[in-house]
Amino acid sequence: MNNFLATFDTTMNALMYPFLFLSIYFQVFMLSNFFSGRHAMRLENKFSDDFYKNFTFNKNDYIPEVSFLIPAWNESKTLNGTIESVFNLIYPKDKITIYIINDGSTDNTLEIARSYENYDINKNEKGIKVIVLDKENGGKHTALNLALTYVTSELVICLDADSYVDEKALIIATQYFKDESVKGLASCMQIKDTPTWIHKIQRIEYLLSIFWKKSYSNIDAIQVVPGPFSIFRKSVFDELGNYRPAHNAEDLEMTMRMHKHGYKIVNAHRAYVYTVGPDTLKGLIKQRVRWLRGFLDNAWDYREMFFKKKYGHFGLFTLPIAISLIFYVIFAITYAIYKTIIVIYNYYQQFIILGFKFPFSDWKGVDWFYFNTDMMLFLEMFILTVLAFVIFTSKQIAKDERPLLQHMLIYYFLYPFIVPIFAFKAVFGSLFKTKSLWGLQDNKVIAK
Amino acid sequence: MKIDYTKYLYSLIITVAIFATAIFASKFFNNQRVDNVKSIQDNIAINILSIETQFDLLKEVPCSNLDSNILSEELSKIGERLSYLESNRGADDAEVIYLKKYYSLLEIKDYLLTKRLSEKCVNKKIAYVIYIYSNNKNCESCNKQSLVLTAMREKYPELRVYSFDYDLELSALETLKKAYKVPATFPIIIIDDKVISGYMDKDALDSALPASIKSTSTEKVIDKSIKTINKDNKAI
């Protein structure tokens, strides 16, 4: 048994080094991408928040008509807030149309939506047209496609019914479309509130995503234009077709489809949108399984793009590195958990033989000789340091004033135990094509 | 967007540089550790030689002048450091094997010196245990035995524990094995020239130790027969 464990340990140790190399390579590459676009970021950051808040629209300004598509399934708790946030946008009201699509809700989502349908452009200060569409439950992509049949505006904005846009988000985001080559835009997503440790973990995840998205955007290789506040030219749907079922990850699939056709996607790092994340561990795992499995299944559908230079950095880098890092994370965390079990087992053996001893009862002081100076530790410290830098930088970009240290510690120490659960489930489900589950709400599941 | 391949190349160069730095740093600190152990071993070798020379130069040296306790602490320190090096660098590492051989020789020298001291000075009688383990022969109890011996050393600070790797290719160790007719079943403990093979738990090992060591125990013994007398000379 000892020989088996020794061989297993040596093998796992040896395999860690290529994965560590890959992980550090990813970080170095992404850092270089981020800094290569710092000049453009500085130019955009020159315009203060007050500039946008006091923005007066002139006839010659580029102010395209936009249509918000808000699909909703049992979103009675959050729909009000979402719609009100659109009403509060700094943007000419007559240029905005909202489509709320009730996807067979069983709560009073439809009634809430209908209450907004009574707004009359001429009769009240809001002046925004709200159209409610009601349909049988069929999934998010069917709700979006139904609304697309009515849209006539230049830009289409998808907004989840549990997300809230910042008042400046639209005016900032639409300016990117002055460049006619821009076909799609990803915003700056953040978690809204962090009352529980689950939310704190998600906050750090979203902060990391802000940095990575900007880096990818600088090489036109954004990995996903996520549902909450994603903007597309209407022509994209006319040319490439509407949303597809896409393994419950229609936003991922649309992004891949756009890259396949060479459509430019950018990132508006100051177009803030705040989303409500799952508030239970079960809900978080379900959501992550859906995302990860959605990526794996769609990546398989678009496998011809891997390592092909005609698909740009998205094919050469984004897709391959994402698959590699998924397996690295599974491997690394499994190895870390195995090592933790060995340490616990050794302490248990010591307890059985020697009885209980207070920790540090035989501590003889700090002895540098026993400091761990293994090569792997240096590399892991480098990775964690870069992650900390990324999180801190994203906090500045997002203008997130909330304290960081406690959330980072929770993320560093607790999230590694959650990742293998959803990673294994997603990989297993994708490999063996198990039944896919949709987990918008942690207490409700619709089997597809 | 046109692909800039130099990005990939520069990132690769930087990543290789980071790896090289980590390798260099790790090797540097490992070499520092090895040098540290070598230095301590050299000091011990000099001390042993010094005490042996004292024996030879002065036939009738008073027992009070002979004190090799310091060697026991130094040897124990090296033993802990060698275990750490072995677990980090592997039992097959050439440097580790070299240091283990040096350490084993020093242990044998100290063992012989201890025997001479015990024979010469009755009040300097020192209790010792010889422990033989194996890394190659699938000894699952060896780790447990090491823990028990460590606990015994903590309980009896004056107890000497000489530990040897059975598979170490050292002629002096081969002679020791032959002298005690050591079998190939592990772990092996030798107390008072008696060879015991197989795992011994805390209680078994404690009762096998010589009586002379028991008085040096660090564990407190509460004597319930002692009565407390108050100011009126009455027992409380």
XYZ file of C-alpha atoms in Angstrom:
684
model
C 0.000 0.000 0.000
C 2.880 2.348 0.911
C 4.595 1.624 -2.410
C 1.376 2.343 -4.306
C 0.888 5.651 -2.498
C 4.525 6.614 -3.041
C 4.224 5.899 -6.792
C 0.886 7.712 -6.987
C 2.355 10.709 -5.170
C 5.393 10.863 -7.459
C 3.219 10.610 -10.593
C 0.769 13.286 -9.466
C 3.670 15.524 -8.487
C 5.284 15.107 -11.894
C 1.999 15.872 -13.708
C 1.510 19.062 -11.728
C 4.492 20.756 -13.368
C 3.137 20.866 -16.953
C -0.187 22.108 -15.605
C 1.557 24.784 -13.532
C 3.496 25.832 -16.612
C 0.254 26.172 -18.546
C -1.398 28.149 -15.780
C 1.502 30.596 -15.489
C 1.679 30.909 -19.282
C -2.016 31.808 -19.335
C -1.519 34.461 -16.657
C 1.535 35.989 -18.351
C -0.242 36.074 -21.732
C -3.369 37.664 -20.264
C -1.357 40.243 -18.317
C 0.450 41.244 -21.502
C -2.889 41.564 -23.347
C -4.346 43.683 -20.580
C -1.395 46.064 -20.500
C -1.287 46.311 -24.281
C -4.723 47.973 -24.103
C -3.992 50.303 -21.196
C -3.661 53.349 -23.429
C -7.168 52.879 -24.806
C -8.483 52.267 -21.291
C -6.868 55.465 -20.046
C -8.544 57.430 -22.843
C -11.941 55.984 -21.928
C -11.387 56.545 -18.220
C -10.765 60.262 -18.901
C -14.521 60.781 -18.977
C -15.675 60.995 -15.387
C -18.948 59.688 -14.000
C -20.209 63.278 -13.749
C -19.532 63.780 -17.452
C -22.001 61.021 -18.247
C -24.480 62.001 -15.565
C -24.658 65.525 -16.991
C -24.575 64.359 -20.579
C -26.832 66.345 -22.881
C -27.821 64.668 -26.082
C -27.423 66.584 -29.307
C -29.002 65.841 -32.632
C -25.668 64.902 -34.205
C -24.626 62.481 -31.450
C -24.656 58.786 -32.181
C -27.712 57.643 -30.200
C -29.043 54.437 -31.746
C -32.438 52.971 -30.985
C -32.221 50.022 -28.634
C -34.517 47.175 -27.647
C -34.155 45.514 -24.263
C -35.124 41.845 -24.215
C -35.902 40.679 -20.687
C -36.858 36.990 -20.563
C -38.451 36.053 -17.232
C -39.361 32.797 -15.592
C -40.592 33.168 -11.994
C -38.688 36.415 -11.441
C -41.292 38.198 -9.311
C -38.701 39.043 -6.643
C -36.324 40.898 -8.946
C -38.218 41.985 -12.081
C -39.311 45.317 -10.629
C -35.748 46.298 -9.860
C -34.538 45.275 -13.314
C -37.167 47.327 -15.134
C -36.699 50.341 -12.879
C -32.969 50.267 -13.576
C -33.708 50.480 -17.316
C -36.084 53.393 -16.683
C -33.280 55.220 -14.848
C -30.813 54.964 -17.720
C -29.246 58.199 -18.915
C -30.516 57.903 -22.478
C -33.302 59.440 -24.565
C -36.411 57.559 -23.475
C -37.984 57.551 -26.898
C -35.032 55.540 -28.172
C -35.685 52.642 -25.771
C -38.157 49.809 -26.113
C -38.458 47.074 -23.509
C -39.731 43.598 -24.312
C -40.576 41.539 -21.246
C -41.114 37.918 -22.219
C -42.941 35.819 -19.652
C -41.732 32.268 -20.216
C -44.610 30.354 -18.591
C -44.039 31.646 -15.044
C -46.034 30.064 -12.250
C -45.752 33.046 -9.882
C -46.994 36.621 -10.485
C -44.191 37.585 -12.873
C -46.711 38.182 -15.657
C -48.818 40.511 -13.517
C -45.761 42.561 -12.576
C -44.745 42.780 -16.236
C -48.239 43.827 -17.315
C -48.238 46.618 -14.730
C -45.438 48.283 -16.684
C -47.225 47.787 -19.973
C -49.553 50.556 -18.969
C -46.852 53.216 -19.313
C -47.850 55.611 -22.007
C -45.141 57.454 -23.869
C -47.138 60.635 -23.933
C -48.693 60.488 -20.516
C -45.836 59.997 -18.038
C -42.276 61.049 -17.467
C -40.800 57.654 -18.198
C -41.784 57.660 -21.807
C -40.386 54.213 -22.448
C -42.397 51.752 -24.492
C -42.904 48.467 -22.668
C -44.267 45.462 -24.511
C -45.124 42.248 -22.671
C -45.033 38.937 -24.499
C -46.513 35.868 -22.861
C -45.658 32.323 -23.919
C -45.537 28.783 -22.664
C -42.389 27.721 -20.948
C -39.747 26.742 -23.463
C -36.435 28.035 -22.187
C -34.577 31.309 -22.367
C -33.574 31.018 -26.006
C -37.202 30.618 -27.109
C -38.193 33.718 -25.127
C -35.429 35.785 -26.721
C -36.246 34.535 -30.221
C -39.913 35.429 -29.797
C -38.969 39.018 -28.908
C -36.496 39.202 -31.816
C -39.367 38.760 -34.256
C -40.718 42.141 -33.059
C -37.440 44.074 -32.817
C -36.758 46.778 -35.384
C -34.118 48.815 -33.569
C -30.452 48.973 -34.531
C -29.216 47.420 -31.296
C -30.567 44.516 -29.264
C -29.807 44.296 -25.571
C -30.342 41.086 -23.612
C -30.903 41.663 -19.927
C -31.607 38.993 -17.324
C -34.595 39.662 -15.084
C -32.392 39.456 -11.978
C -29.871 42.041 -13.165
C -29.694 45.806 -12.743
C -27.951 48.198 -15.095
C -26.038 51.218 -13.941
C -27.564 54.506 -15.164
C -24.477 55.310 -17.276
C -24.121 51.827 -18.761
C -26.113 52.359 -21.936
C -24.628 55.681 -22.993
C -21.134 54.275 -22.426
C -21.814 50.989 -24.199
C -23.557 52.373 -27.272
C -20.583 54.595 -28.136
C -18.537 51.478 -28.950
C -20.941 50.838 -31.839
C -19.843 54.044 -33.587
C -17.201 51.695 -34.966
C -19.192 49.848 -37.597
C -17.015 46.757 -37.328
C -18.222 46.189 -33.751
C -21.020 43.638 -33.753
C -21.284 42.655 -30.098
C -20.435 44.003 -26.657
C -19.902 42.445 -23.236
C -20.453 44.655 -20.211
C -18.825 44.723 -16.785
C -20.734 42.272 -14.627
C -20.604 42.364 -10.859
C -22.431 40.655 -8.046
C -24.992 42.966 -6.473
C -25.027 42.132 -2.767
C -22.812 39.827 -0.697
C -24.779 38.828 2.399
C -23.511 35.216 2.550
C -20.187 33.472 1.991
C -21.622 32.080 -1.273
C -22.105 35.621 -2.572
C -18.612 36.636 -1.430
C -17.110 33.813 -3.487
C -19.139 34.897 -6.525
C -18.053 38.498 -6.079
C -14.388 37.491 -6.397
C -15.189 35.293 -9.406
C -16.898 38.160 -11.184
C -13.997 40.483 -10.353
C -11.558 38.028 -11.940
C -13.833 37.835 -14.953
C -13.688 41.642 -15.426
C -9.917 41.512 -15.923
C -9.913 38.403 -18.119
C -12.687 39.820 -20.302
C -10.756 43.052 -20.885
C -7.630 41.056 -21.721
C -9.490 38.858 -24.176
C -11.227 41.888 -25.666
C -7.856 43.461 -26.499
C -7.110 40.512 -28.804
C -10.716 40.171 -30.022
C -11.101 36.804 -28.343
C -13.776 37.315 -25.671
C -14.798 33.916 -24.387
C -18.472 34.744 -23.755
C -20.877 37.666 -24.022
C -22.967 36.814 -20.962
C -26.727 37.200 -20.828
C -27.006 40.139 -18.408
C -26.625 43.326 -20.484
C -25.121 41.948 -23.652
C -25.516 44.122 -26.737
C -25.647 43.064 -30.385
C -26.431 44.719 -33.671
C -29.797 43.443 -34.926
C -28.022 42.548 -38.141
C -26.111 39.806 -36.305
C -29.340 37.861 -35.838
C -30.462 38.612 -39.384
C -27.175 37.256 -40.780
C -26.311 34.428 -38.396
C -29.734 33.388 -37.189
C -31.449 33.574 -33.833
C -30.542 31.950 -30.549
C -30.264 28.149 -30.434
C -30.983 25.710 -27.571
C -27.182 25.307 -27.348
C -27.170 23.025 -24.290
C -28.760 25.773 -22.126
C -25.862 28.124 -22.835
C -27.226 30.180 -25.702
C -25.001 33.171 -24.863
C -21.849 31.028 -25.139
C -22.991 29.508 -28.406
C -23.828 32.914 -29.904
C -20.343 34.139 -28.967
C -18.711 31.135 -30.625
C -20.862 31.588 -33.697
C -19.889 35.230 -33.975
C -16.190 34.402 -33.669
C -16.546 31.701 -36.281
C -17.806 34.334 -38.711
C -15.165 36.869 -37.751
C -17.570 39.260 -35.992
C -15.878 41.734 -33.669
C -16.878 41.656 -29.999
C -15.674 44.307 -27.537
C -15.826 44.889 -23.802
C -17.155 48.049 -22.152
C -15.389 47.972 -18.814
C -17.369 50.919 -17.469
C -20.810 49.653 -18.476
C -21.704 48.191 -15.096
C -24.435 45.657 -14.562
C -25.191 44.046 -11.201
C -26.597 40.582 -10.962
C -28.132 38.496 -8.198
C -26.271 35.237 -7.770
C -27.455 31.968 -6.192
C -27.668 32.214 -2.428
C -27.203 28.552 -1.568
C -24.368 26.146 -2.229
C -26.707 23.824 -4.125
C -27.860 26.691 -6.330
C -24.291 27.795 -7.013
C -23.206 24.288 -7.978
C -26.212 23.873 -10.296
C -25.450 27.163 -12.013
C -21.778 26.335 -12.431
C -22.537 22.859 -13.755
C -24.817 24.450 -16.348
C -22.200 27.014 -17.390
C -19.311 24.591 -17.510
C -21.214 21.850 -19.219
C -22.638 24.411 -21.622
C -19.116 25.458 -22.500
C -17.870 21.892 -22.949
C -20.826 20.850 -25.105
C -20.666 23.959 -27.263
C -16.886 23.694 -27.541
C -17.403 20.178 -28.876
C -19.926 21.498 -31.422
C -17.404 24.127 -32.521
C -14.359 21.844 -32.242
C -13.261 22.677 -35.778
C -12.206 26.108 -34.451
C -9.546 24.719 -32.119
C -5.997 25.755 -33.043
C -7.116 27.276 -36.354
C -5.531 30.658 -37.049
C -8.387 31.707 -39.352
C -10.507 32.058 -36.205
C -7.974 34.394 -34.681
C -6.870 34.275 -31.072
C -10.233 32.770 -30.124
C -9.413 29.576 -32.006
C -5.679 29.632 -31.287
C -5.827 30.495 -27.601
C -9.211 31.059 -25.903
C -10.788 27.698 -26.656
C -7.750 25.427 -26.133
C -6.599 27.154 -22.961
C -10.112 27.051 -21.481
C -10.327 23.264 -21.940
C -6.807 22.783 -20.561
C -7.444 24.946 -17.536
C -10.660 23.091 -16.728
C -8.718 19.857 -16.513
C -5.860 21.547 -14.672
C -8.212 22.922 -12.035
C -9.824 19.495 -11.563
C -6.415 17.828 -11.307
C -4.815 20.448 -9.035
C -7.677 20.630 -6.590
C -8.045 16.838 -6.476
C -4.334 16.595 -5.741
C -4.582 19.265 -3.025
C -7.510 17.445 -1.416
C -5.569 14.147 -1.572
C -2.590 15.828 0.130
C -4.884 17.277 2.793
C -6.316 13.811 3.454
C -2.781 12.415 3.871
C -1.918 15.166 6.376
C -5.131 14.522 8.320
C -4.452 10.759 8.261
C -0.924 11.325 9.614
C -2.273 13.485 12.434
C -4.894 10.817 13.139
C -2.200 8.123 13.309
C -0.190 10.306 15.655
C -3.272 10.802 17.812
C -3.941 7.044 17.978
C -0.364 6.231 18.961
C 0.540 9.178 21.142
C -2.772 10.538 22.311
C -3.885 14.141 22.107
C -1.206 16.818 21.997
C -1.866 20.517 21.949
C -0.699 21.994 18.657
C 2.718 23.640 18.962
C 3.227 22.110 22.451
C 6.700 20.947 21.376
C 7.442 23.997 19.267
C 11.049 24.989 19.614
C 10.837 28.306 17.779
C 11.204 29.308 14.154
C 13.767 27.193 12.321
C 14.371 28.279 8.711
C 15.575 24.755 7.912
C 11.990 23.483 7.859
C 10.527 26.271 5.709
C 8.997 24.755 2.584
C 11.121 25.970 -0.330
C 9.935 23.425 -2.870
C 9.820 24.681 -6.464
C 6.093 23.978 -6.659
C 5.446 26.295 -3.738
C 7.226 29.194 -5.475
C 5.165 28.625 -8.610
C 1.894 28.375 -6.680
C 2.741 31.559 -4.774
C 3.361 33.286 -8.110
C -0.051 32.166 -9.402
C -1.824 33.326 -6.249
C 0.010 36.641 -6.290
C -1.015 37.300 -9.888
C -4.607 36.362 -9.006
C -4.507 38.842 -6.140
C -3.204 41.536 -8.490
C -5.958 40.748 -11.008
C -8.656 40.931 -8.327
C -7.319 44.201 -6.992
C -7.097 45.744 -10.473
C -10.629 44.623 -11.313
C -11.868 46.231 -8.109
C -10.456 49.544 -9.372
C -12.038 49.057 -12.804
C -15.413 48.187 -11.304
C -15.193 51.018 -8.749
C -16.247 48.458 -6.179
C -15.839 50.078 -2.773
C -16.566 46.962 -0.721
C -13.723 45.517 1.397
C -11.747 42.827 -0.357
C -9.540 40.854 2.024
C -12.189 38.777 3.787
C -13.871 37.862 0.492
C -10.546 36.890 -1.060
C -9.697 34.641 1.892
C -13.080 32.923 1.627
C -12.541 32.480 -2.097
C -8.985 31.143 -1.710
C -9.791 28.723 1.113
C -13.352 27.563 0.437
C -13.884 27.726 -3.309
C -11.254 25.033 -4.079
C -13.499 22.549 -2.293
C -16.533 23.510 -4.385
C -14.866 23.549 -7.791
C -14.216 19.784 -8.064
C -17.890 19.082 -7.341
C -19.287 21.031 -10.272
C -16.274 20.390 -12.477
C -16.603 16.615 -12.147
C -20.369 16.780 -12.632
C -20.025 18.924 -15.736
C -17.237 16.859 -17.301
C -19.013 13.603 -16.463
C -22.311 14.918 -17.804
C -20.701 16.151 -20.990
C -18.760 12.951 -21.609
C -21.657 10.610 -20.913
C -24.435 12.952 -22.144
C -26.482 12.782 -18.934
C -29.781 14.731 -18.720
C -29.134 18.479 -18.580
C -30.729 20.550 -15.846
C -31.484 24.244 -15.898
C -30.911 26.017 -12.626
C -32.022 29.625 -12.819
C -33.464 29.382 -9.353
C -31.925 27.171 -6.755
C -35.238 25.839 -5.605
C -36.768 25.198 -8.989
C -35.481 23.021 -11.767
C -36.887 22.368 -15.168
C -35.554 19.297 -16.905
C -34.829 19.825 -20.561
C -7.870 40.859 -36.288
C -4.343 40.037 -37.465
C -2.653 37.532 -35.187
C 0.412 38.788 -33.369
C 2.468 35.627 -32.812
C 5.191 37.476 -30.910
C 2.777 37.721 -27.964
C 2.875 33.948 -27.649
C 6.659 33.852 -27.931
C 7.303 36.578 -25.342
C 4.849 34.963 -22.937
C 6.638 31.628 -23.369
C 10.028 33.227 -22.694
C 8.738 34.944 -19.555
C 7.103 31.741 -18.309
C 10.319 29.764 -18.841
C 12.203 32.500 -16.946
C 9.756 32.233 -14.029
C 10.204 28.458 -13.961
C 13.985 28.788 -14.100
C 13.904 31.246 -11.197
C 11.783 28.859 -9.139
C 14.143 25.949 -9.908
C 17.181 28.058 -9.001
C 15.635 29.321 -5.746
C 14.580 25.828 -4.696
C 18.017 24.354 -5.483
C 19.731 27.192 -3.630
C 17.743 26.626 -0.429
C 18.149 22.845 -0.685
C 21.915 23.234 -0.991
C 21.871 25.512 2.030
C 20.124 22.761 3.977
C 22.616 20.109 2.917
C 25.520 22.432 3.851
C 23.895 23.046 7.226
C 23.639 19.325 7.985
C 27.219 18.709 6.748
C 28.492 21.480 8.978
C 26.771 20.055 12.060
C 28.050 16.583 11.229
C 31.604 17.897 10.886
C 31.297 19.543 14.313
C 30.084 16.319 15.856
C 32.910 14.351 14.238
C 35.417 16.756 15.815
C 33.725 16.494 19.217
C 33.743 12.695 19.100
C 37.391 12.672 18.101
C 38.121 15.073 20.950
C 36.460 12.872 23.582
C 38.154 9.721 22.254
C 41.467 11.520 22.419
C 40.735 12.486 26.040
C 40.204 8.802 26.849
C 43.457 7.845 25.194
C 45.614 10.664 26.572
C 44.387 10.518 30.161
C 43.840 6.894 31.306
C 42.299 7.918 34.596
C 40.032 10.826 33.757
C 37.492 11.586 36.514
C 34.001 10.728 35.380
C 32.873 14.236 36.261
C 35.087 15.579 33.455
C 33.456 13.410 30.834
C 30.237 14.745 29.402
C 28.934 13.709 26.013
C 25.330 14.778 26.552
C 25.784 17.619 24.121
C 26.451 15.093 21.362
C 23.095 13.449 21.989
C 21.231 16.702 21.366
C 23.282 17.513 18.289
C 22.782 14.019 16.852
C 19.066 14.205 17.502
C 18.967 17.582 15.678
C 20.664 16.078 12.649
C 18.335 13.096 12.731
C 15.273 15.383 12.470
C 16.838 17.397 9.668
C 17.841 14.296 7.750
C 14.269 12.977 7.982
C 13.013 16.241 6.552
C 15.572 16.173 3.733
C 14.713 12.565 2.968
C 11.003 13.329 2.725
C 11.676 16.342 0.470
C 14.412 15.058 -1.794
C 13.576 11.343 -1.681
C 15.380 8.407 -0.091
C 17.240 7.741 -3.380
C 18.832 11.190 -3.539
C 22.646 10.879 -3.671
C 23.247 13.739 -1.236
C 20.735 12.321 1.244
C 22.366 8.880 1.086
C 25.796 10.436 1.658
C 24.549 12.413 4.658
C 22.799 9.346 6.059
C 26.006 7.319 5.849
C 27.942 10.059 7.616
C 25.202 10.299 10.251
C 25.136 6.525 10.757
C 28.895 6.478 11.297
C 28.615 9.278 13.846
C 25.843 7.365 15.597
C 27.991 4.221 15.772
C 30.904 6.282 17.118
C 28.631 7.855 19.726
C 27.209 4.433 20.612
C 30.712 3.018 21.184
C 31.686 6.066 23.223
C 28.535 5.731 25.313
C 29.346 2.077 26.017
C 32.886 2.976 27.091
C 31.564 5.730 29.332
C 28.982 3.421 30.919
C 31.619 0.771 31.627
C 34.031 3.288 33.136
C 31.608 5.435 35.136
C 28.816 3.638 36.954
C 27.010 6.913 37.689
C 27.242 7.870 34.027
C 25.360 4.784 32.866
C 23.370 5.819 29.782
C 20.323 3.984 28.461
C 20.116 3.568 24.703
C 17.944 1.970 22.066
C 19.106 0.855 18.639
C 16.298 1.166 16.067
C 16.608 -0.404 12.616
C 14.054 0.393 9.905
C 13.724 -0.162 6.177
C 12.423 2.136 3.395
C 12.608 -0.598 0.750
C 11.188 -3.644 2.508
C 7.567 -2.505 2.795
C 7.682 -1.746 6.513
C 4.230 -0.287 7.201
C 4.843 -0.077 10.969
C 8.105 1.834 10.688
C 6.378 5.242 10.639
C 4.389 4.339 13.739
C 7.513 3.029 15.489
C 9.321 6.325 14.770
C 6.491 8.235 16.427
C 6.647 5.993 19.514
C 10.424 6.431 19.798
C 10.056 10.202 19.462
C 7.528 10.111 22.306
C 9.953 8.050 24.434
C 12.710 10.598 23.841
C 10.388 13.374 24.944
C 9.464 11.401 28.061
C 13.069 10.399 28.826
C 15.338 13.185 27.483
C 18.478 11.212 28.460
C 17.469 8.177 26.425
C 19.651 7.736 23.339
C 17.957 6.428 20.223
C 20.272 5.329 17.433
C 18.306 4.794 14.226
C 19.742 3.028 11.176
C 18.430 2.373 7.688
C 18.851 -1.380 7.129
C 19.441 -0.931 3.396
C 22.218 1.653 3.722
C 25.400 0.260 2.148
C 27.838 0.935 4.964
C 30.419 -1.612 6.155
C 30.269 -0.429 9.788
C 26.494 -0.917 9.740
C 26.913 -4.408 8.230
C 29.229 -5.284 11.126
C 26.662 -3.978 13.633
C 23.934 -6.066 11.970
C 26.096 -9.180 12.095
C 27.095 -8.516 15.726
C 23.470 -8.502 16.820
C 22.361 -11.120 14.242
C 19.660 -8.706 13.087
C 16.812 -10.448 11.171
C 15.105 -8.917 8.126
C 11.724 -8.332 9.773
C 10.952 -4.729 10.578
C 10.982 -2.627 12.638
C 13.800 -3.919 14.882
C 14.581 -2.562 18.330
C 17.649 -3.533 20.371
C 17.567 -2.767 24.122
C 20.254 -4.016 26.492
C 21.651 -6.189 23.653
C 18.259 -7.892 23.260
C 16.880 -7.898 19.700
C 13.104 -7.390 19.359
C 11.511 -7.450 15.903
C 8.004 -6.135 15.145
C 6.172 -3.001 16.206
C 6.251 -2.084 19.919
C 3.618 0.331 21.185
C 4.259 3.007 23.809
C 3.524 0.822 26.836
C 5.487 -2.202 25.607
C 8.513 -0.067 24.808
C 8.301 1.799 28.093
C 8.308 -1.417 30.113
C 11.235 -2.804 28.072
C 13.470 0.188 28.842
C 16.096 -0.171 31.595
C 14.973 0.853 35.076
C 17.783 3.422 35.308
C 16.118 5.667 32.738
C 12.735 5.744 34.488
C 13.885 8.219 37.156
C 14.681 10.775 34.455
C 11.103 10.896 33.180
C 9.661 14.346 32.428
C 6.121 13.216 33.227
C 4.797 14.449 36.580
C 3.761 11.762 39.058
C 1.189 12.742 41.673
C 1.825 10.951 44.994
C -1.572 10.751 46.651
C -0.081 9.497 49.907
C 1.358 12.941 50.763
C -0.982 14.719 53.175
C -1.127 18.468 53.641
C -0.721 19.535 57.259
C -2.414 22.760 58.449
C -1.012 25.189 61.031
C -2.537 23.181 63.880
C -0.568 20.103 62.774
C -3.713 18.369 61.627
C -3.996 16.558 58.291
C -6.373 18.230 55.794
